[in-house]
Structure formats: C-alpha cells, structure tokens
Amino acid sequence: MAIPPGQQTKPHWLRVLFVLPFIAMLWVSSYNRLTPELFGFPFFFWYQLLWVIVSAALAGIIYKAEH
C-alpha cells in the first residue's frame, strides 16, 4: 500500500528512550537502600517515584516528536 502524498512516516528511533526506565527499574541493586532521604522518604521510594515522573516526561517528549 502506497503512502499518500503529504503523509510521510516519521522515524520512531526516539522510542528507544522507553528502555531507560525499564532498565532502571529492573536493576534493583542500584536503588535498594535507605539513604539518602528526601523529605523523610527513603531513597528506595523516592527513586521509583522519580522514574514515574521521568517516564511521563519521556512519553510526552516522544509523543510531541512523533505528532
């Protein structure tokens, strides 16, 4: 099926960035500790929450780049 004129496909190489949070969460030994604390929260918890925020930001960046 031919691509209609004016509707070119965009490269999806930015989607590789989705691998970063995946690897960061699988590598448990890197964040399996209590210090340093942030606002009374142990590192174990705020590190994971930080990756939720980073993942959302990455998704937004990738979405904007592809649309």
PDB file of N, CA and C in Angstrom:
ATOM      1  N   MET A   1       0.839  -1.173   0.000  1.00  0.00           N
ATOM      2  CA  MET A   1       0.000   0.000   0.000  1.00  0.00           C
ATOM      3  C   MET A   1       0.885   1.237   0.000  1.00  0.00           C
ATOM      4  N   ALA A   2       0.619   2.137  -0.901  1.00  0.00           N
ATOM      5  CA  ALA A   2       1.426   3.343  -1.046  1.00  0.00           C
ATOM      6  C   ALA A   2       1.017   4.382  -0.010  1.00  0.00           C
ATOM      7  N   ILE A   3       1.987   5.167   0.399  1.00  0.00           N
ATOM      8  CA  ILE A   3       1.732   6.250   1.346  1.00  0.00           C
ATOM      9  C   ILE A   3       1.249   7.461   0.560  1.00  0.00           C
ATOM     10  N   PRO A   4       0.094   8.006   0.958  1.00  0.00           N
ATOM     11  CA  PRO A   4      -0.410   9.187   0.232  1.00  0.00           C
ATOM     12  C   PRO A   4       0.555  10.360   0.332  1.00  0.00           C
ATOM     13  N   PRO A   5       0.580  11.207  -0.696  1.00  0.00           N
ATOM     14  CA  PRO A   5       1.462  12.382  -0.646  1.00  0.00           C
ATOM     15  C   PRO A   5       1.099  13.292   0.526  1.00  0.00           C
ATOM     16  N   GLY A   6       2.112  13.853   1.153  1.00  0.00           N
ATOM     17  CA  GLY A   6       1.906  14.743   2.284  1.00  0.00           C
ATOM     18  C   GLY A   6       1.734  14.021   3.604  1.00  0.00           C
ATOM     19  N   GLN A   7       1.733  12.709   3.578  1.00  0.00           N
ATOM     20  CA  GLN A   7       1.572  11.936   4.810  1.00  0.00           C
ATOM     21  C   GLN A   7       2.776  10.993   4.961  1.00  0.00           C
ATOM     22  N   GLN A   8       3.910  11.588   5.218  1.00  0.00           N
ATOM     23  CA  GLN A   8       5.147  10.828   5.339  1.00  0.00           C
ATOM     24  C   GLN A   8       5.252  10.200   6.720  1.00  0.00           C
ATOM     25  N   THR A   9       5.905   9.046   6.770  1.00  0.00           N
ATOM     26  CA  THR A   9       6.130   8.407   8.065  1.00  0.00           C
ATOM     27  C   THR A   9       7.314   9.071   8.748  1.00  0.00           C
ATOM     28  N   LYS A  10       7.253   9.129  10.061  1.00  0.00           N
ATOM     29  CA  LYS A  10       8.332   9.720  10.839  1.00  0.00           C
ATOM     30  C   LYS A  10       9.138   8.605  11.486  1.00  0.00           C
ATOM     31  N   PRO A  11      10.435   8.811  11.650  1.00  0.00           N
ATOM     32  CA  PRO A  11      11.244   7.774  12.301  1.00  0.00           C
ATOM     33  C   PRO A  11      10.847   7.610  13.758  1.00  0.00           C
ATOM     34  N   HIS A  12      10.886   6.393  14.234  1.00  0.00           N
ATOM     35  CA  HIS A  12      10.487   6.086  15.600  1.00  0.00           C
ATOM     36  C   HIS A  12      11.690   5.744  16.471  1.00  0.00           C
ATOM     37  N   TRP A  13      12.853   6.274  16.127  1.00  0.00           N
ATOM     38  CA  TRP A  13      14.068   5.955  16.884  1.00  0.00           C
ATOM     39  C   TRP A  13      14.035   6.504  18.301  1.00  0.00           C
ATOM     40  N   LEU A  14      13.231   7.522  18.555  1.00  0.00           N
ATOM     41  CA  LEU A  14      13.140   8.082  19.905  1.00  0.00           C
ATOM     42  C   LEU A  14      12.502   7.103  20.890  1.00  0.00           C
ATOM     43  N   ARG A  15      11.748   6.143  20.382  1.00  0.00           N
ATOM     44  CA  ARG A  15      11.101   5.166  21.263  1.00  0.00           C
ATOM     45  C   ARG A  15      12.108   4.314  22.028  1.00  0.00           C
ATOM     46  N   VAL A  16      13.333   4.340  21.602  1.00  0.00           N
ATOM     47  CA  VAL A  16      14.390   3.617  22.316  1.00  0.00           C
ATOM     48  C   VAL A  16      14.549   4.186  23.728  1.00  0.00           C
ATOM     49  N   LEU A  17      14.186   5.439  23.923  1.00  0.00           N
ATOM     50  CA  LEU A  17      14.284   6.064  25.245  1.00  0.00           C
ATOM     51  C   LEU A  17      13.401   5.372  26.282  1.00  0.00           C
ATOM     52  N   PHE A  18      12.356   4.666  25.843  1.00  0.00           N
ATOM     53  CA  PHE A  18      11.500   3.936  26.776  1.00  0.00           C
ATOM     54  C   PHE A  18      12.246   2.800  27.478  1.00  0.00           C
ATOM     55  N   VAL A  19      13.393   2.430  26.953  1.00  0.00           N
ATOM     56  CA  VAL A  19      14.184   1.363  27.562  1.00  0.00           C
ATOM     57  C   VAL A  19      14.853   1.853  28.860  1.00  0.00           C
ATOM     58  N   LEU A  20      15.146   3.131  28.961  1.00  0.00           N
ATOM     59  CA  LEU A  20      15.833   3.670  30.140  1.00  0.00           C
ATOM     60  C   LEU A  20      15.089   3.400  31.444  1.00  0.00           C
ATOM     61  N   PRO A  21      13.800   3.757  31.570  1.00  0.00           N
ATOM     62  CA  PRO A  21      13.111   3.469  32.830  1.00  0.00           C
ATOM     63  C   PRO A  21      12.970   1.973  33.084  1.00  0.00           C
ATOM     64  N   PHE A  22      12.811   1.222  32.024  1.00  0.00           N
ATOM     65  CA  PHE A  22      12.678  -0.227  32.145  1.00  0.00           C
ATOM     66  C   PHE A  22      13.937  -0.833  32.773  1.00  0.00           C
ATOM     67  N   ILE A  23      15.089  -0.450  32.265  1.00  0.00           N
ATOM     68  CA  ILE A  23      16.356  -0.962  32.796  1.00  0.00           C
ATOM     69  C   ILE A  23      16.582  -0.445  34.217  1.00  0.00           C
ATOM     70  N   ALA A  24      16.265   0.826  34.442  1.00  0.00           N
ATOM     71  CA  ALA A  24      16.480   1.413  35.769  1.00  0.00           C
ATOM     72  C   ALA A  24      15.665   0.684  36.836  1.00  0.00           C
ATOM     73  N   MET A  25      14.459   0.267  36.511  1.00  0.00           N
ATOM     74  CA  MET A  25      13.623  -0.422  37.496  1.00  0.00           C
ATOM     75  C   MET A  25      13.989  -1.899  37.646  1.00  0.00           C
ATOM     76  N   LEU A  26      14.554  -2.488  36.615  1.00  0.00           N
ATOM     77  CA  LEU A  26      14.980  -3.883  36.721  1.00  0.00           C
ATOM     78  C   LEU A  26      16.274  -4.039  37.509  1.00  0.00           C
ATOM     79  N   TRP A  27      17.088  -3.000  37.544  1.00  0.00           N
ATOM     80  CA  TRP A  27      18.375  -3.042  38.237  1.00  0.00           C
ATOM     81  C   TRP A  27      18.153  -2.629  39.693  1.00  0.00           C
ATOM     82  N   VAL A  28      17.536  -3.529  40.456  1.00  0.00           N
ATOM     83  CA  VAL A  28      17.101  -3.238  41.824  1.00  0.00           C
ATOM     84  C   VAL A  28      18.278  -2.928  42.747  1.00  0.00           C
ATOM     85  N   SER A  29      19.395  -3.563  42.569  1.00  0.00           N
ATOM     86  CA  SER A  29      20.527  -3.328  43.466  1.00  0.00           C
ATOM     87  C   SER A  29      21.025  -1.885  43.420  1.00  0.00           C
ATOM     88  N   SER A  30      20.670  -1.136  42.378  1.00  0.00           N
ATOM     89  CA  SER A  30      21.109   0.258  42.297  1.00  0.00           C
ATOM     90  C   SER A  30      20.307   1.171  43.226  1.00  0.00           C
ATOM     91  N   TYR A  31      19.108   0.765  43.614  1.00  0.00           N
ATOM     92  CA  TYR A  31      18.294   1.622  44.482  1.00  0.00           C
ATOM     93  C   TYR A  31      17.782   0.911  45.732  1.00  0.00           C
ATOM     94  N   ASN A  32      18.303  -0.243  46.038  1.00  0.00           N
ATOM     95  CA  ASN A  32      17.879  -1.000  47.207  1.00  0.00           C
ATOM     96  C   ASN A  32      18.659  -0.526  48.447  1.00  0.00           C
ATOM     97  N   ARG A  33      18.335   0.687  48.906  1.00  0.00           N
ATOM     98  CA  ARG A  33      18.970   1.266  50.093  1.00  0.00           C
ATOM     99  C   ARG A  33      18.050   2.324  50.684  1.00  0.00           C
ATOM    100  N   LEU A  34      18.379   2.780  51.848  1.00  0.00           N
ATOM    101  CA  LEU A  34      17.525   3.744  52.538  1.00  0.00           C
ATOM    102  C   LEU A  34      18.015   5.183  52.425  1.00  0.00           C
ATOM    103  N   THR A  35      19.311   5.367  52.257  1.00  0.00           N
ATOM    104  CA  THR A  35      19.854   6.723  52.195  1.00  0.00           C
ATOM    105  C   THR A  35      20.280   7.044  50.777  1.00  0.00           C
ATOM    106  N   PRO A  36      20.245   8.240  50.343  1.00  0.00           N
ATOM    107  CA  PRO A  36      19.857   9.471  51.028  1.00  0.00           C
ATOM    108  C   PRO A  36      18.332   9.617  51.068  1.00  0.00           C
ATOM    109  N   GLU A  37      17.864  10.291  52.093  1.00  0.00           N
ATOM    110  CA  GLU A  37      16.437  10.551  52.229  1.00  0.00           C
ATOM    111  C   GLU A  37      16.084  11.881  51.571  1.00  0.00           C
ATOM    112  N   LEU A  38      14.853  11.979  51.129  1.00  0.00           N
ATOM    113  CA  LEU A  38      14.342  13.207  50.527  1.00  0.00           C
ATOM    114  C   LEU A  38      12.995  13.511  51.163  1.00  0.00           C
ATOM    115  N   PHE A  39      12.925  14.578  51.941  1.00  0.00           N
ATOM    116  CA  PHE A  39      11.718  14.964  52.674  1.00  0.00           C
ATOM    117  C   PHE A  39      11.220  13.827  53.577  1.00  0.00           C
ATOM    118  N   GLY A  40      12.130  13.069  54.144  1.00  0.00           N
ATOM    119  CA  GLY A  40      11.783  11.983  55.042  1.00  0.00           C
ATOM    120  C   GLY A  40      11.492  10.656  54.363  1.00  0.00           C
ATOM    121  N   PHE A  41      11.494  10.624  53.034  1.00  0.00           N
ATOM    122  CA  PHE A  41      11.246   9.389  52.299  1.00  0.00           C
ATOM    123  C   PHE A  41      12.569   8.699  52.001  1.00  0.00           C
ATOM    124  N   PRO A  42      12.661   7.402  52.255  1.00  0.00           N
ATOM    125  CA  PRO A  42      13.883   6.666  51.936  1.00  0.00           C
ATOM    126  C   PRO A  42      14.145   6.673  50.426  1.00  0.00           C
ATOM    127  N   PHE A  43      15.400   6.535  50.085  1.00  0.00           N
ATOM    128  CA  PHE A  43      15.816   6.538  48.678  1.00  0.00           C
ATOM    129  C   PHE A  43      15.028   5.521  47.872  1.00  0.00           C
ATOM    130  N   PHE A  44      14.773   4.348  48.403  1.00  0.00           N
ATOM    131  CA  PHE A  44      14.067   3.287  47.701  1.00  0.00           C
ATOM    132  C   PHE A  44      12.740   3.776  47.124  1.00  0.00           C
ATOM    133  N   PHE A  45      12.016   4.585  47.875  1.00  0.00           N
ATOM    134  CA  PHE A  45      10.703   5.034  47.431  1.00  0.00           C
ATOM    135  C   PHE A  45      10.769   6.238  46.493  1.00  0.00           C
ATOM    136  N   TRP A  46      11.564   7.245  46.859  1.00  0.00           N
ATOM    137  CA  TRP A  46      11.558   8.431  46.006  1.00  0.00           C
ATOM    138  C   TRP A  46      12.261   8.201  44.683  1.00  0.00           C
ATOM    139  N   TYR A  47      13.190   7.264  44.621  1.00  0.00           N
ATOM    140  CA  TYR A  47      13.847   6.929  43.349  1.00  0.00           C
ATOM    141  C   TYR A  47      12.843   6.344  42.369  1.00  0.00           C
ATOM    142  N   GLN A  48      12.002   5.442  42.866  1.00  0.00           N
ATOM    143  CA  GLN A  48      10.985   4.842  41.997  1.00  0.00           C
ATOM    144  C   GLN A  48       9.965   5.879  41.538  1.00  0.00           C
ATOM    145  N   LEU A  49       9.565   6.766  42.447  1.00  0.00           N
ATOM    146  CA  LEU A  49       8.621   7.819  42.076  1.00  0.00           C
ATOM    147  C   LEU A  49       9.247   8.769  41.061  1.00  0.00           C
ATOM    148  N   LEU A  50      10.517   9.045  41.208  1.00  0.00           N
ATOM    149  CA  LEU A  50      11.212   9.891  40.240  1.00  0.00           C
ATOM    150  C   LEU A  50      11.146   9.284  38.838  1.00  0.00           C
ATOM    151  N   TRP A  51      11.297   7.970  38.730  1.00  0.00           N
ATOM    152  CA  TRP A  51      11.235   7.323  37.430  1.00  0.00           C
ATOM    153  C   TRP A  51       9.836   7.345  36.830  1.00  0.00           C
ATOM    154  N   VAL A  52       8.813   7.392  37.665  1.00  0.00           N
ATOM    155  CA  VAL A  52       7.448   7.557  37.147  1.00  0.00           C
ATOM    156  C   VAL A  52       7.336   8.922  36.462  1.00  0.00           C
ATOM    157  N   ILE A  53       7.870   9.944  37.103  1.00  0.00           N
ATOM    158  CA  ILE A  53       7.820  11.293  36.541  1.00  0.00           C
ATOM    159  C   ILE A  53       8.687  11.387  35.285  1.00  0.00           C
ATOM    160  N   VAL A  54       9.881  10.806  35.327  1.00  0.00           N
ATOM    161  CA  VAL A  54      10.772  10.812  34.163  1.00  0.00           C
ATOM    162  C   VAL A  54      10.129  10.060  32.992  1.00  0.00           C
ATOM    163  N   SER A  55       9.485   8.936  33.281  1.00  0.00           N
ATOM    164  CA  SER A  55       8.829   8.163  32.223  1.00  0.00           C
ATOM    165  C   SER A  55       7.703   8.956  31.573  1.00  0.00           C
ATOM    166  N   ALA A  56       6.931   9.672  32.373  1.00  0.00           N
ATOM    167  CA  ALA A  56       5.860  10.507  31.823  1.00  0.00           C
ATOM    168  C   ALA A  56       6.437  11.624  30.956  1.00  0.00           C
ATOM    169  N   ALA A  57       7.529  12.219  31.404  1.00  0.00           N
ATOM    170  CA  ALA A  57       8.177  13.269  30.618  1.00  0.00           C
ATOM    171  C   ALA A  57       8.713  12.709  29.298  1.00  0.00           C
ATOM    172  N   LEU A  58       9.322  11.536  29.352  1.00  0.00           N
ATOM    173  CA  LEU A  58       9.819  10.898  28.125  1.00  0.00           C
ATOM    174  C   LEU A  58       8.676  10.597  27.171  1.00  0.00           C
ATOM    175  N   ALA A  59       7.568  10.097  27.700  1.00  0.00           N
ATOM    176  CA  ALA A  59       6.410   9.805  26.852  1.00  0.00           C
ATOM    177  C   ALA A  59       5.900  11.080  26.184  1.00  0.00           C
ATOM    178  N   GLY A  60       5.875  12.183  26.921  1.00  0.00           N
ATOM    179  CA  GLY A  60       5.447  13.444  26.346  1.00  0.00           C
ATOM    180  C   GLY A  60       6.381  13.937  25.262  1.00  0.00           C
ATOM    181  N   ILE A  61       7.670  13.819  25.507  1.00  0.00           N
ATOM    182  CA  ILE A  61       8.666  14.239  24.512  1.00  0.00           C
ATOM    183  C   ILE A  61       8.542  13.404  23.248  1.00  0.00           C
ATOM    184  N   ILE A  62       8.410  12.107  23.409  1.00  0.00           N
ATOM    185  CA  ILE A  62       8.304  11.213  22.249  1.00  0.00           C
ATOM    186  C   ILE A  62       7.012  11.478  21.495  1.00  0.00           C
ATOM    187  N   TYR A  63       5.933  11.698  22.217  1.00  0.00           N
ATOM    188  CA  TYR A  63       4.652  11.997  21.570  1.00  0.00           C
ATOM    189  C   TYR A  63       4.753  13.270  20.736  1.00  0.00           C
ATOM    190  N   LYS A  64       5.309  14.326  21.337  1.00  0.00           N
ATOM    191  CA  LYS A  64       5.444  15.590  20.612  1.00  0.00           C
ATOM    192  C   LYS A  64       6.337  15.451  19.384  1.00  0.00           C
ATOM    193  N   ALA A  65       7.381  14.633  19.495  1.00  0.00           N
ATOM    194  CA  ALA A  65       8.307  14.465  18.373  1.00  0.00           C
ATOM    195  C   ALA A  65       7.672  13.674  17.231  1.00  0.00           C
ATOM    196  N   GLU A  66       6.741  12.791  17.562  1.00  0.00           N
ATOM    197  CA  GLU A  66       6.151  11.942  16.516  1.00  0.00           C
ATOM    198  C   GLU A  66       4.854  12.495  15.947  1.00  0.00           C
ATOM    199  N   HIS A  67       4.252  13.472  16.618  1.00  0.00           N
ATOM    200  CA  HIS A  67       2.972  14.008  16.117  1.00  0.00           C
ATOM    201  C   HIS A  67       3.065  15.461  15.799  1.00  0.00           C
TER     202      HIS A  67
END
